[in-house]
Amino acid sequence: MNETTIHMIQIGILETLYMTLGSTLIAYIIGLPVGVVLVITDKDGFYPIRWLNTVLNAIVNILRSIPFLILLFALIPFTRAVVGTSIGPTATLVPLVVSAAPFIARVVEQSIKEVDAGVIEAAQSMGASPMTIICKVLLMEARPSLLVGSAIAVTTILGYSAMAGVAGGGGLGDIATRFGFIRYQKDIMLVTVALLVIIVQVLQGIGMYMAQKVDRRTIG
């Protein structure tokens, strides 16, 4: 493997991390509040709003039903309108965020639903405001589960970013497609796959470690 190829793979690693971590951050900015709203507006939530819950559930279900590759191509006009191009790592952020945000909303929703209802009732009995209950009770109590969910989300998004390589999305997936698949260079294919596996293991390991650190049930 020559110096040019090594440099190309190094750039691919950086682009993969940029797409994965960047889209995860933006998707959480959207998905986290949506997940919280899904819980509190549910019929069993402490602030039930049936129509809002129904609309959000429908949007999340529809977006989650569309396979990522189809979404990637379907959003090309929208992606061009947002970032001015449909190829490259920055363009890939758009479909990654659209695909990941509803997934994260469901992860957040499930994590918060694991919080003991008695804790919420205790906070309400003490006169806590809805925002206090959300920030200081729901999200704090659900931290371990949320962090486990974030580890799952980031590795899923990494997989999506690799798929984007078939549409010139950049990163290791793009290198694997152009050199490993189209030109049938096995060495590059094996290296890119190995690097993707390592990145997944590292990101998942960080998420699980952080979850264990904040999980009070593991102390002692």
Short mmCIF file of C-alpha atoms in Angstrom, two decimals:
data_model
loop_
_atom_site.label_atom_id
_atom_site.label_comp_id
_atom_site.label_asym_id
_atom_site.label_seq_id
_atom_site.Cartn_x
_atom_site.Cartn_y
_atom_site.Cartn_z
CA MET A 1 0.00 0.00 0.00
CA ASN A 2 1.67 3.22 -1.17
CA GLU A 3 1.84 6.61 0.55
CA THR A 4 -0.98 8.07 -1.56
CA THR A 5 -3.34 5.26 -0.56
CA ILE A 6 -2.44 5.62 3.12
CA HIS A 7 -3.12 9.37 2.94
CA MET A 8 -6.46 8.70 1.23
CA ILE A 9 -7.45 6.28 4.01
CA GLN A 10 -6.41 8.78 6.68
CA ILE A 11 -8.68 11.38 5.07
CA GLY A 12 -11.41 8.73 4.88
CA ILE A 13 -11.14 8.10 8.63
CA LEU A 14 -11.49 11.83 9.39
CA GLU A 15 -14.45 12.17 7.02
CA THR A 16 -16.15 9.15 8.58
CA LEU A 17 -15.73 10.60 12.08
CA TYR A 18 -16.94 14.00 10.85
CA MET A 19 -20.09 12.53 9.29
CA THR A 20 -20.81 10.18 12.19
CA LEU A 21 -20.21 12.52 15.11
CA GLY A 22 -21.53 15.63 13.35
CA SER A 23 -24.79 14.03 12.28
CA THR A 24 -25.20 12.34 15.68
CA LEU A 25 -24.88 15.70 17.43
CA ILE A 26 -27.40 17.43 15.14
CA ALA A 27 -29.75 14.42 15.27
CA TYR A 28 -29.70 14.52 19.08
CA ILE A 29 -30.49 18.24 19.07
CA ILE A 30 -33.65 17.31 17.13
CA GLY A 31 -34.39 13.81 18.44
CA LEU A 32 -33.90 14.40 22.17
CA PRO A 33 -36.70 16.98 22.59
CA VAL A 34 -38.95 14.99 20.26
CA GLY A 35 -38.44 11.87 22.39
CA VAL A 36 -39.21 13.83 25.57
CA VAL A 37 -42.37 15.31 24.04
CA LEU A 38 -43.48 11.84 22.93
CA VAL A 39 -43.30 10.65 26.54
CA ILE A 40 -44.91 13.58 28.33
CA THR A 41 -47.73 14.01 25.78
CA ASP A 42 -48.60 10.32 25.82
CA LYS A 43 -51.95 9.39 27.37
CA ASP A 44 -50.04 8.08 30.40
CA GLY A 45 -47.64 11.05 30.49
CA PHE A 46 -47.86 13.89 32.97
CA TYR A 47 -48.87 16.42 30.27
CA PRO A 48 -51.02 14.44 27.79
CA ILE A 49 -51.77 16.12 24.45
CA ARG A 50 -53.31 13.48 22.21
CA TRP A 51 -53.17 15.27 18.85
CA LEU A 52 -49.52 16.32 19.24
CA ASN A 53 -48.50 12.84 20.33
CA THR A 54 -50.33 11.31 17.36
CA VAL A 55 -48.71 13.68 14.85
CA LEU A 56 -45.19 13.17 16.24
CA ASN A 57 -45.64 9.40 16.36
CA ALA A 58 -46.78 9.39 12.73
CA ILE A 59 -43.81 11.50 11.57
CA VAL A 60 -41.31 9.36 13.48
CA ASN A 61 -42.84 6.12 12.21
CA ILE A 62 -42.89 7.29 8.57
CA LEU A 63 -39.26 8.48 8.59
CA ARG A 64 -38.10 5.32 10.35
CA SER A 65 -39.90 3.17 7.78
CA ILE A 66 -37.84 4.49 4.86
CA PRO A 67 -34.60 2.54 4.23
CA PHE A 68 -31.55 4.80 4.45
CA LEU A 69 -30.34 4.28 0.87
CA ILE A 70 -33.76 5.21 -0.54
CA LEU A 71 -33.87 8.26 1.73
CA LEU A 72 -30.36 9.21 0.62
CA PHE A 73 -31.38 9.38 -3.04
CA ALA A 74 -34.85 10.81 -2.39
CA LEU A 75 -33.38 13.73 -0.44
CA ILE A 76 -30.86 14.74 -3.12
CA PRO A 77 -32.85 17.87 -4.19
CA PHE A 78 -33.33 18.86 -0.54
CA THR A 79 -29.66 18.20 0.22
CA ARG A 80 -28.60 20.40 -2.70
CA ALA A 81 -30.91 23.15 -1.47
CA VAL A 82 -29.44 22.99 2.04
CA VAL A 83 -25.69 22.60 1.43
CA GLY A 84 -25.36 23.33 -2.31
CA THR A 85 -24.17 19.85 -3.31
CA SER A 86 -25.29 16.23 -3.11
CA ILE A 87 -21.87 14.57 -2.82
CA GLY A 88 -19.20 14.61 -0.16
CA PRO A 89 -19.22 14.34 3.63
CA THR A 90 -21.09 17.59 4.31
CA ALA A 91 -23.87 16.64 1.88
CA THR A 92 -24.15 13.24 3.59
CA LEU A 93 -24.89 14.96 6.90
CA VAL A 94 -28.36 15.94 5.64
CA PRO A 95 -29.79 12.45 4.99
CA LEU A 96 -27.93 11.09 8.01
CA VAL A 97 -29.65 13.62 10.28
CA VAL A 98 -33.08 13.06 8.68
CA SER A 99 -32.68 9.30 9.14
CA ALA A 100 -31.10 9.38 12.61
CA ALA A 101 -33.28 11.97 14.36
CA PRO A 102 -36.46 9.80 14.48
CA PHE A 103 -34.37 6.79 15.51
CA ILE A 104 -32.88 8.81 18.37
CA ALA A 105 -36.33 10.09 19.34
CA ARG A 106 -37.46 6.47 19.83
CA VAL A 107 -34.31 5.62 21.78
CA VAL A 108 -34.87 8.62 24.07
CA GLU A 109 -38.56 7.77 24.44
CA GLN A 110 -37.81 4.20 25.53
CA SER A 111 -35.08 5.33 27.94
CA ILE A 112 -37.33 7.86 29.66
CA LYS A 113 -40.19 5.37 29.93
CA GLU A 114 -37.90 3.21 32.09
CA VAL A 115 -37.88 5.89 34.79
CA ASP A 116 -39.86 4.82 37.87
CA ALA A 117 -43.26 6.53 37.86
CA GLY A 118 -42.99 6.91 41.63
CA VAL A 119 -40.06 9.31 41.20
CA ILE A 120 -42.14 11.50 38.88
CA GLU A 121 -45.11 11.44 41.26
CA ALA A 122 -42.83 12.43 44.13
CA ALA A 123 -41.51 15.40 42.14
CA GLN A 124 -45.07 16.45 41.24
CA SER A 125 -46.17 16.20 44.87
CA MET A 126 -43.36 18.59 45.81
CA GLY A 127 -44.66 21.12 43.29
CA ALA A 128 -41.93 20.71 40.67
CA SER A 129 -42.65 22.43 37.36
CA PRO A 130 -42.90 20.37 34.13
CA MET A 131 -39.51 21.70 32.99
CA THR A 132 -37.94 20.75 36.33
CA ILE A 133 -39.39 17.26 36.09
CA ILE A 134 -38.05 16.87 32.55
CA CYS A 135 -34.54 18.22 33.23
CA LYS A 136 -33.90 17.15 36.81
CA VAL A 137 -35.93 13.98 37.06
CA LEU A 138 -36.60 12.31 33.71
CA LEU A 139 -33.32 13.05 31.94
CA MET A 140 -31.17 12.64 35.06
CA GLU A 141 -32.75 9.32 36.06
CA ALA A 142 -32.56 8.03 32.48
CA ARG A 143 -28.88 8.97 31.97
CA PRO A 144 -27.46 5.39 31.96
CA SER A 145 -30.07 4.19 29.47
CA LEU A 146 -29.67 7.33 27.37
CA LEU A 147 -25.91 6.78 27.16
CA VAL A 148 -26.36 3.14 26.17
CA GLY A 149 -28.83 4.34 23.55
CA SER A 150 -26.35 6.92 22.29
CA ALA A 151 -23.72 4.19 21.83
CA ILE A 152 -26.21 2.20 19.76
CA ALA A 153 -27.23 5.32 17.81
CA VAL A 154 -23.69 6.40 16.94
CA THR A 155 -22.71 2.95 15.67
CA THR A 156 -25.92 2.75 13.62
CA ILE A 157 -25.20 6.16 12.10
CA LEU A 158 -21.65 5.06 11.33
CA GLY A 159 -23.12 2.18 9.36
CA TYR A 160 -25.37 4.59 7.47
CA SER A 161 -22.38 6.83 6.67
CA ALA A 162 -20.60 3.82 5.15
CA MET A 163 -23.67 3.07 3.01
CA ALA A 164 -23.54 6.65 1.71
CA GLY A 165 -20.30 5.70 -0.03
CA VAL A 166 -22.33 4.26 -2.93
CA ALA A 167 -23.54 7.81 -3.69
CA GLY A 168 -20.18 9.53 -3.32
CA GLY A 169 -20.75 10.35 0.32
CA GLY A 170 -17.07 10.34 1.24
CA GLY A 171 -15.37 8.56 4.11
CA LEU A 172 -14.30 4.95 4.40
CA GLY A 173 -17.52 3.72 2.80
CA ASP A 174 -16.74 5.71 -0.32
CA ILE A 175 -13.20 4.32 -0.46
CA ALA A 176 -14.45 0.76 0.03
CA THR A 177 -16.98 1.23 -2.78
CA ARG A 178 -14.66 2.88 -5.32
CA PHE A 179 -11.51 0.84 -4.72
CA GLY A 180 -12.66 -2.31 -2.91
CA PHE A 181 -15.82 -3.00 -4.90
CA ILE A 182 -15.55 -1.27 -8.30
CA ARG A 183 -11.79 -1.77 -8.80
CA TYR A 184 -11.74 -4.98 -6.80
CA GLN A 185 -8.68 -4.06 -4.72
CA LYS A 186 -9.02 -6.54 -1.89
CA ASP A 187 -6.33 -4.99 0.31
CA ILE A 188 -8.12 -1.62 0.43
CA MET A 189 -11.46 -3.31 1.04
CA LEU A 190 -10.06 -5.31 3.97
CA VAL A 191 -8.35 -2.26 5.50
CA THR A 192 -11.48 -0.09 5.29
CA VAL A 193 -13.68 -2.81 6.77
CA ALA A 194 -11.19 -3.39 9.59
CA LEU A 195 -11.05 0.35 10.32
CA LEU A 196 -14.85 0.59 10.40
CA VAL A 197 -15.00 -2.30 12.86
CA ILE A 198 -12.35 -0.66 15.07
CA ILE A 199 -14.16 2.71 15.03
CA VAL A 200 -17.44 0.99 15.96
CA GLN A 201 -15.77 -0.85 18.85
CA VAL A 202 -14.13 2.32 20.15
CA LEU A 203 -17.27 4.47 19.96
CA GLN A 204 -19.44 1.77 21.51
CA GLY A 205 -16.86 1.15 24.23
CA ILE A 206 -16.80 4.85 25.14
CA GLY A 207 -20.60 4.97 25.33
CA MET A 208 -20.85 1.84 27.50
CA TYR A 209 -18.07 3.05 29.81
CA MET A 210 -19.81 6.40 30.32
CA ALA A 211 -23.12 4.61 30.98
CA GLN A 212 -21.50 2.47 33.68
CA LYS A 213 -19.90 5.53 35.26
CA VAL A 214 -23.22 7.33 35.73
CA ASP A 215 -25.27 4.24 36.63
CA ARG A 216 -25.66 4.40 40.39
CA ARG A 217 -26.84 0.78 40.43
CA THR A 218 -23.27 -0.36 39.58
CA ILE A 219 -21.66 1.51 42.48
CA GLY A 220 -20.39 -0.86 45.18
#
